[in-house]
Amino acid sequence: MTETTKTKRQLLIFLLVAYGVTYVMGILTWYGSTIPVEMSIFPSAQMFYPAAGVILAYLITEWKEGLLPKGFYIGFLLVTLSMAVFSLLSVALPGKTISLNGQSISMWAILSQYVMIGGSILLWILLLIAGKKKRAAYGLGWKQWRVSVFCVLLFLVLYFGRAAIAYAMGGEAGTMLEILQNPSAWAYLLFTPVNFFLAFAAFFGEEYGWRYYLQPLLQKRFGMRKGVLILGAAWGVWHVFLDFFYYTTPDKGLIMLMTQIVTCVTLGIFFAWAYLKTNNIWVPVILHFLNNNLSLVIANNYSVEVMENQQVTWEMLPATILLDGILFGLFLLSKEFREKNV
């Protein structure tokens, strides 16, 4: 098998899993929203599919490669399969519930959280067992501590700065100060590193697919800047079923999709910049985790339900384009995106 043939075969496998599985499950997302049933498993499971596509492609085409981290890869696929199965069961057997603190919660949602936590711990162990050489060979090693920490801290400044500006633009200038005076916010922030350790697998699931695998391919084909813009749009469209049937209601799905694309393009630029600057996939993994989880702090609502049935309007889109475009999109002009061989 030539390198060109292998690359094409790997890309096909990746697309079939990352998009094919996602869109098949997306049909179930639509169906589940009509019953309705507990839907929180679907977005969590979907996060695993991009990396699962890359991993399956490598296992099929490079099985004999001595540096392939097979244990970690197979472990990740098993966790991904478990998440997908629980998604299916949540629709097929929606009546299975558990009473917790007086509330009726889907048994499948609870079990999926156990899989997420147990799977993440198992994957940390398998990653450690793989050894430094195998981690380095497949982009799994930690690199450039100082620059990596700088990128994370810079993101936090921009993230909270964007929230403060957004509140000020809405006539609520003091809201961020009120949020940061809330003891619940600090308790949540202090627990964030532990939360990352217990839930990293899902965020690795996206970033290993988008930033580690697909970004270099698109940049090689379309150029450093255009490749990242195309990736951002493709990443946004990947969310389409969630945008229509989970994050908001179908009547506002198109607004959410447009907002999602803007967010994925602009955040994708910053994530790509951080990855190019560090060559450390764990940086965008951490950034993605912070972006998703700190949204609860910004919303001052610590329920997972804050992500579901969001209220969005077309009037909100220009502000999103302006803020995200300036704070994150302008990194596209940095030296890291100068044309070069990827």
XYZ file of C-alpha atoms in Angstrom:
342
model
C 0.000 0.000 0.000
C 1.489 3.363 -1.039
C 1.484 6.319 1.351
C -1.065 8.123 -0.828
C -3.393 5.117 -0.846
C -2.997 4.685 2.903
C -3.725 8.362 3.531
C -6.886 8.221 1.423
C -8.024 5.040 3.154
C -7.423 6.570 6.565
C -9.388 9.680 5.621
C -12.315 7.601 4.383
C -12.431 5.599 7.613
C -12.210 8.791 9.647
C -15.087 10.429 7.764
C -17.283 7.322 7.981
C -16.919 7.273 11.761
C -16.653 10.989 12.616
C -19.518 12.032 10.344
C -21.266 8.790 9.395
C -21.813 7.541 12.936
C -22.566 11.067 14.153
C -25.314 11.599 11.589
C -26.853 8.155 12.080
C -26.988 8.868 15.807
C -28.284 12.312 14.899
C -31.420 10.719 13.480
C -31.910 9.077 16.866
C -31.357 12.472 18.485
C -34.259 13.797 16.452
C -36.411 10.784 17.337
C -35.514 11.029 21.022
C -36.515 14.692 21.061
C -40.008 13.747 19.864
C -40.713 11.208 22.639
C -39.098 12.982 24.602
C -36.318 11.204 26.527
C -33.155 12.099 28.445
C -30.821 13.369 25.687
C -27.652 14.360 27.560
C -25.855 11.151 26.552
C -25.930 12.017 22.849
C -23.655 15.108 22.889
C -21.256 13.358 25.273
C -21.050 10.245 23.093
C -20.697 12.303 19.919
C -17.515 13.887 21.247
C -15.804 10.484 21.101
C -16.460 9.790 17.413
C -13.751 11.957 15.724
C -10.871 10.370 17.651
C -12.492 6.951 17.257
C -12.359 7.497 13.490
C -8.657 8.348 13.586
C -7.858 5.466 15.902
C -9.784 2.924 13.844
C -8.039 4.181 10.697
C -4.618 3.752 12.312
C -5.426 0.323 13.728
C -6.624 -0.914 10.318
C -3.837 0.571 8.193
C -0.868 0.526 10.599
C -1.484 -2.542 12.778
C 2.043 -3.854 12.265
C 3.642 -0.541 13.219
C 5.714 -1.211 16.312
C 5.088 2.168 17.921
C 1.296 2.023 17.624
C -0.206 2.518 21.138
C -2.632 -0.377 20.663
C -3.710 -0.697 24.287
C -4.713 2.955 24.582
C -6.365 2.925 21.156
C -8.408 -0.218 21.784
C -9.388 1.058 25.223
C -10.651 4.289 23.683
C -12.706 2.405 21.098
C -14.303 0.299 23.835
C -15.259 3.402 25.819
C -16.648 4.983 22.630
C -18.693 1.867 21.870
C -20.087 1.847 25.407
C -21.161 5.487 25.113
C -22.838 4.798 21.766
C -24.683 1.766 23.165
C -26.028 3.763 26.121
C -27.198 6.442 23.688
C -29.142 3.799 21.785
C -30.583 2.297 24.968
C -31.714 5.689 26.236
C -34.052 5.863 23.229
C -34.954 2.169 23.003
C -35.724 1.811 26.736
C -36.566 5.355 27.890
C -38.540 4.227 30.920
C -35.480 3.018 32.845
C -34.972 5.619 35.577
C -33.262 5.910 38.955
C -34.490 8.032 41.848
C -31.691 10.317 43.062
C -32.269 13.015 45.693
C -35.970 12.916 44.958
C -35.485 13.323 41.217
C -36.091 10.750 38.513
C -32.955 10.451 36.359
C -32.364 8.221 33.357
C -30.474 5.091 34.327
C -28.591 5.301 31.022
C -27.452 8.844 31.760
C -26.073 7.729 35.136
C -24.350 4.690 33.622
C -22.836 6.793 30.845
C -21.260 9.046 33.481
C -19.730 6.004 35.137
C -18.363 4.952 31.745
C -16.975 8.452 31.171
C -15.247 8.565 34.544
C -14.086 4.950 34.634
C -13.036 5.104 30.995
C -11.011 8.273 31.535
C -9.154 6.744 34.487
C -8.490 3.557 32.498
C -7.231 5.553 29.518
C -4.821 7.544 31.691
C -3.386 4.234 32.893
C -3.156 2.813 29.348
C -1.531 6.028 28.150
C 1.088 5.776 30.876
C 1.710 2.095 30.132
C 2.169 2.858 26.413
C 5.493 4.530 27.148
C 7.112 7.753 26.002
C 8.149 6.552 22.532
C 4.675 5.376 21.541
C 3.076 8.516 22.924
C 5.492 10.666 20.954
C 5.058 8.663 17.732
C 1.284 9.278 17.644
C 1.052 12.778 19.045
C 0.078 11.778 22.581
C 3.039 13.220 24.479
C 3.151 16.457 26.473
C 5.480 19.102 24.999
C 6.720 22.623 25.765
C 5.456 23.196 29.286
C 5.969 26.957 29.468
C 4.375 27.800 26.122
C 1.562 25.327 26.772
C 0.715 26.886 30.149
C 0.900 30.346 28.551
C -1.658 29.339 25.906
C -4.047 28.007 28.566
C -3.732 31.143 30.713
C -4.203 33.391 27.696
C -7.361 31.519 26.778
C -8.742 31.992 30.306
C -8.123 35.750 30.107
C -9.839 35.977 26.713
C -12.691 33.682 27.782
C -13.633 35.610 30.912
C -12.924 38.898 29.146
C -15.395 37.974 26.410
C -18.041 37.140 29.015
C -17.492 40.442 30.837
C -17.767 42.408 27.579
C -20.895 40.482 26.536
C -22.591 41.222 29.856
C -21.585 44.890 29.608
C -22.990 45.116 26.070
C -26.271 43.744 27.427
C -26.432 46.392 30.145
C -25.331 44.021 32.921
C -21.815 45.278 33.568
C -21.747 44.082 37.172
C -22.836 40.518 36.469
C -19.331 39.061 36.074
C -18.287 40.568 39.411
C -21.375 39.039 41.033
C -20.559 35.660 39.518
C -16.983 35.772 40.791
C -18.230 36.667 44.268
C -20.359 33.540 44.328
C -18.752 30.794 46.515
C -20.254 28.163 44.198
C -18.206 29.573 41.327
C -14.947 29.219 43.235
C -15.819 25.759 44.478
C -16.535 24.723 40.895
C -13.291 26.322 39.636
C -11.237 24.593 42.322
C -12.710 21.236 41.338
C -12.093 21.854 37.623
C -8.641 20.139 37.445
C -10.102 17.013 39.071
C -13.061 17.166 36.725
C -10.690 17.296 33.755
C -8.864 14.195 34.963
C -12.169 12.324 35.247
C -13.683 13.491 31.954
C -10.773 14.162 29.582
C -11.672 11.290 27.223
C -14.563 13.154 25.580
C -12.495 16.279 24.876
C -9.586 14.211 23.642
C -12.185 12.531 21.445
C -12.804 15.740 19.533
C -9.361 17.325 19.518
C -7.415 14.240 18.456
C -9.751 14.061 15.468
C -9.987 17.746 14.559
C -6.676 19.302 15.543
C -4.233 16.373 15.485
C -5.545 14.533 12.434
C -7.745 16.662 10.186
C -6.142 20.085 10.635
C -2.750 19.148 9.108
C -4.474 17.429 6.177
C -6.626 20.462 5.390
C -3.741 22.888 5.837
C -1.579 20.854 3.485
C -4.352 20.816 0.886
C -5.766 24.352 1.217
C -3.085 26.375 3.013
C -2.410 27.319 6.614
C -5.222 29.853 6.998
C -7.843 28.543 4.613
C -7.388 25.012 5.943
C -8.226 26.127 9.482
C -11.268 28.093 8.300
C -12.570 25.053 6.416
C -11.967 22.894 9.481
C -13.931 25.341 11.644
C -16.894 25.255 9.273
C -16.756 21.441 9.060
C -16.595 21.259 12.853
C -19.613 23.533 13.151
C -21.741 21.560 10.667
C -20.814 18.375 12.541
C -23.046 19.684 15.378
C -26.132 20.110 13.170
C -28.407 17.510 14.800
C -27.518 18.700 18.295
C -28.174 22.293 17.225
C -31.691 21.458 16.068
C -32.756 18.844 18.606
C -30.722 19.338 21.797
C -29.067 22.731 22.256
C -32.288 24.437 21.209
C -35.669 23.677 19.674
C -36.104 22.917 15.942
C -37.656 26.340 15.215
C -34.407 27.975 16.378
C -32.106 25.290 14.999
C -30.881 27.333 12.030
C -29.952 30.249 14.287
C -28.074 27.875 16.590
C -26.302 26.242 13.654
C -25.099 29.597 12.312
C -23.957 30.605 15.788
C -22.258 27.230 16.175
C -20.341 27.662 12.919
C -19.158 31.142 13.939
C -18.047 29.801 17.313
C -16.287 26.774 15.826
C -14.487 28.859 13.194
C -13.255 31.492 15.649
C -12.472 29.145 18.542
C -10.989 26.752 15.993
C -8.547 29.477 14.965
C -7.373 29.915 18.556
C -7.196 26.168 19.184
C -5.243 25.731 15.940
C -2.913 28.572 16.908
C -2.249 26.979 20.307
C -1.606 23.600 18.693
C 0.738 25.033 16.062
C 2.591 26.996 18.723
C 3.091 24.040 21.058
C 2.713 20.923 18.880
C 1.009 19.594 22.009
C -2.446 18.082 21.451
C -3.172 18.279 25.171
C -3.341 22.064 24.967
C -6.426 22.167 22.694
C -7.873 19.277 24.722
C -7.587 21.408 27.875
C -8.881 24.508 26.069
C -11.908 22.599 24.767
C -12.623 21.262 28.240
C -12.392 24.753 29.760
C -14.583 26.268 27.051
C -17.372 23.760 27.672
C -17.193 23.495 31.434
C -16.629 27.147 32.340
C -19.806 28.013 30.461
C -21.631 26.919 33.620
C -19.707 29.533 35.612
C -20.448 32.239 33.040
C -24.144 31.313 33.025
C -24.123 31.141 36.848
C -26.051 27.902 36.488
C -24.370 24.647 37.537
C -26.920 22.255 36.103
C -26.089 20.277 32.965
C -29.515 21.311 31.712
C -28.085 24.779 30.994
C -26.810 23.395 27.686
C -30.254 22.163 26.611
C -33.051 24.198 24.978
C -31.054 27.422 24.891
C -32.737 30.657 23.856
C -31.050 32.162 20.789
C -32.061 34.914 18.367
C -30.732 36.312 15.113
C -30.039 39.576 16.972
C -27.410 37.759 19.073
C -25.395 36.617 16.050
C -23.656 39.949 15.157
C -22.333 40.309 18.712
C -21.009 36.743 18.593
C -19.269 37.416 15.272
C -17.793 40.676 16.582
C -16.582 39.429 19.956
C -15.305 36.017 18.892
C -13.890 37.424 15.673
C -11.797 40.005 17.500
C -10.770 38.024 20.560
C -10.081 34.680 18.845
C -10.304 35.149 15.084
C -7.519 37.722 14.855
C -5.009 35.013 15.819
C -5.327 33.940 12.185
C -2.958 36.834 11.408
C -0.213 35.475 13.676
C 3.074 34.135 12.380
C 2.029 30.562 13.179
C -0.296 30.686 10.162
C 2.278 31.814 7.643
C 2.385 29.493 4.682
C 4.765 26.580 5.181
C 4.922 22.865 4.642
C 2.645 21.072 7.094
